[in-house]
Amino acid sequence: MRSVLVLVLLLVVVAGVGAAGSYFTAGSVGDWYTHLRKPAFTPPSWLFAPVWTVLYVCMAVAMWLVWRQEQAA
């Protein structure tokens, strides 16, 4: 049970860090990013939020796996 609580805590912390970063940068991205000349293979803008979410979840799970390994040692 403790292991699950640690995983949930790590997910909340990592999501909070991601949300804080988004809060401070979201307003200014629209000013300059849309006007950049981007290559044809640039992914659509709607794809960034789900990809970053998956990356942050993977970071939290990786931290949890390291924590579990340390607890087992």
mmCIF file of N, CA and C in Angstrom, residues 17-48:
data_model
loop_
_atom_site.group_PDB
_atom_site.id
_atom_site.type_symbol
_atom_site.label_atom_id
_atom_site.label_comp_id
_atom_site.label_asym_id
_atom_site.label_seq_id
_atom_site.Cartn_x
_atom_site.Cartn_y
_atom_site.Cartn_z
ATOM 1 N N VAL A 17 4.789 20.199 -11.098
ATOM 2 C CA VAL A 17 5.927 20.888 -11.726
ATOM 3 C C VAL A 17 5.606 21.205 -13.185
ATOM 4 N N GLY A 18 5.003 20.244 -13.874
ATOM 5 C CA GLY A 18 4.621 20.490 -15.264
ATOM 6 C C GLY A 18 3.584 21.592 -15.389
ATOM 7 N N ALA A 19 2.615 21.594 -14.486
ATOM 8 C CA ALA A 19 1.582 22.634 -14.508
ATOM 9 C C ALA A 19 2.171 24.006 -14.210
ATOM 10 N N ALA A 20 3.116 24.063 -13.271
ATOM 11 C CA ALA A 20 3.756 25.346 -12.951
ATOM 12 C C ALA A 20 4.525 25.877 -14.155
ATOM 13 N N GLY A 21 5.263 25.003 -14.813
ATOM 14 C CA GLY A 21 5.982 25.431 -16.012
ATOM 15 C C GLY A 21 5.045 25.914 -17.095
ATOM 16 N N SER A 22 3.945 25.218 -17.263
ATOM 17 C CA SER A 22 2.951 25.613 -18.261
ATOM 18 C C SER A 22 2.313 26.957 -17.907
ATOM 19 N N TYR A 23 2.039 27.144 -16.632
ATOM 20 C CA TYR A 23 1.418 28.388 -16.184
ATOM 21 C C TYR A 23 2.280 29.607 -16.530
ATOM 22 N N PHE A 24 3.587 29.475 -16.342
ATOM 23 C CA PHE A 24 4.479 30.607 -16.564
ATOM 24 C C PHE A 24 4.854 30.817 -18.027
ATOM 25 N N THR A 25 4.673 29.816 -18.865
ATOM 26 C CA THR A 25 5.092 29.971 -20.264
ATOM 27 C C THR A 25 3.944 29.987 -21.263
ATOM 28 N N ALA A 26 2.781 29.508 -20.900
ATOM 29 C CA ALA A 26 1.686 29.368 -21.858
ATOM 30 C C ALA A 26 1.280 30.697 -22.489
ATOM 31 N N GLY A 27 1.293 31.752 -21.729
ATOM 32 C CA GLY A 27 0.869 33.044 -22.257
ATOM 33 C C GLY A 27 1.788 33.611 -23.314
ATOM 34 N N SER A 28 3.068 33.329 -23.213
ATOM 35 C CA SER A 28 4.008 33.924 -24.160
ATOM 36 C C SER A 28 4.262 33.061 -25.393
ATOM 37 N N VAL A 29 3.928 31.789 -25.342
ATOM 38 C CA VAL A 29 4.202 30.912 -26.484
ATOM 39 C C VAL A 29 3.405 31.339 -27.704
ATOM 40 N N GLY A 30 2.175 31.731 -27.499
ATOM 41 C CA GLY A 30 1.334 32.150 -28.626
ATOM 42 C C GLY A 30 1.864 33.378 -29.336
ATOM 43 N N ASP A 31 2.653 34.173 -28.654
ATOM 44 C CA ASP A 31 3.171 35.402 -29.256
ATOM 45 C C ASP A 31 4.222 35.144 -30.322
ATOM 46 N N TRP A 32 5.078 34.173 -30.104
ATOM 47 C CA TRP A 32 6.201 33.994 -31.015
ATOM 48 C C TRP A 32 6.214 32.641 -31.719
ATOM 49 N N TYR A 33 5.721 31.593 -31.070
ATOM 50 C CA TYR A 33 5.848 30.260 -31.653
ATOM 51 C C TYR A 33 5.043 30.106 -32.937
ATOM 52 N N THR A 34 3.865 30.667 -32.971
ATOM 53 C CA THR A 34 3.022 30.520 -34.160
ATOM 54 C C THR A 34 3.609 31.230 -35.373
ATOM 55 N N HIS A 35 4.471 32.203 -35.163
ATOM 56 C CA HIS A 35 5.048 32.968 -36.265
ATOM 57 C C HIS A 35 6.381 32.411 -36.765
ATOM 58 N N LEU A 36 6.884 31.378 -36.121
ATOM 59 C CA LEU A 36 8.139 30.784 -36.578
ATOM 60 C C LEU A 36 7.947 30.061 -37.911
ATOM 61 N N ARG A 37 8.980 30.076 -38.713
ATOM 62 C CA ARG A 37 8.979 29.246 -39.924
ATOM 63 C C ARG A 37 9.449 27.865 -39.515
ATOM 64 N N LYS A 38 8.529 26.903 -39.567
ATOM 65 C CA LYS A 38 8.824 25.564 -39.094
ATOM 66 C C LYS A 38 8.892 24.598 -40.277
ATOM 67 N N PRO A 39 9.681 23.514 -40.131
ATOM 68 C CA PRO A 39 9.750 22.535 -41.209
ATOM 69 C C PRO A 39 8.422 21.790 -41.360
ATOM 70 N N ALA A 40 8.246 21.129 -42.480
ATOM 71 C CA ALA A 40 6.985 20.442 -42.780
ATOM 72 C C ALA A 40 6.709 19.299 -41.806
ATOM 73 N N PHE A 41 7.754 18.717 -41.235
ATOM 74 C CA PHE A 41 7.551 17.576 -40.340
ATOM 75 C C PHE A 41 7.267 17.989 -38.893
ATOM 76 N N THR A 42 7.104 19.277 -38.634
ATOM 77 C CA THR A 42 6.761 19.737 -37.288
ATOM 78 C C THR A 42 5.388 19.192 -36.914
ATOM 79 N N PRO A 43 5.280 18.555 -35.743
ATOM 80 C CA PRO A 43 3.976 18.010 -35.342
ATOM 81 C C PRO A 43 2.975 19.134 -35.084
ATOM 82 N N PRO A 44 1.695 18.829 -35.195
ATOM 83 C CA PRO A 44 0.674 19.847 -34.926
ATOM 84 C C PRO A 44 0.702 20.283 -33.460
ATOM 85 N N SER A 45 0.281 21.487 -33.201
ATOM 86 C CA SER A 45 0.378 22.037 -31.847
ATOM 87 C C SER A 45 -0.477 21.278 -30.838
ATOM 88 N N TRP A 46 -1.586 20.694 -31.248
ATOM 89 C CA TRP A 46 -2.447 19.969 -30.320
ATOM 90 C C TRP A 46 -1.765 18.712 -29.782
ATOM 91 N N LEU A 47 -0.698 18.264 -30.418
ATOM 92 C CA LEU A 47 -0.024 17.040 -30.005
ATOM 93 C C LEU A 47 0.926 17.252 -28.819
ATOM 94 N N PHE A 48 1.330 18.483 -28.575
ATOM 95 C CA PHE A 48 2.322 18.740 -27.526
ATOM 96 C C PHE A 48 1.811 18.412 -26.128
#
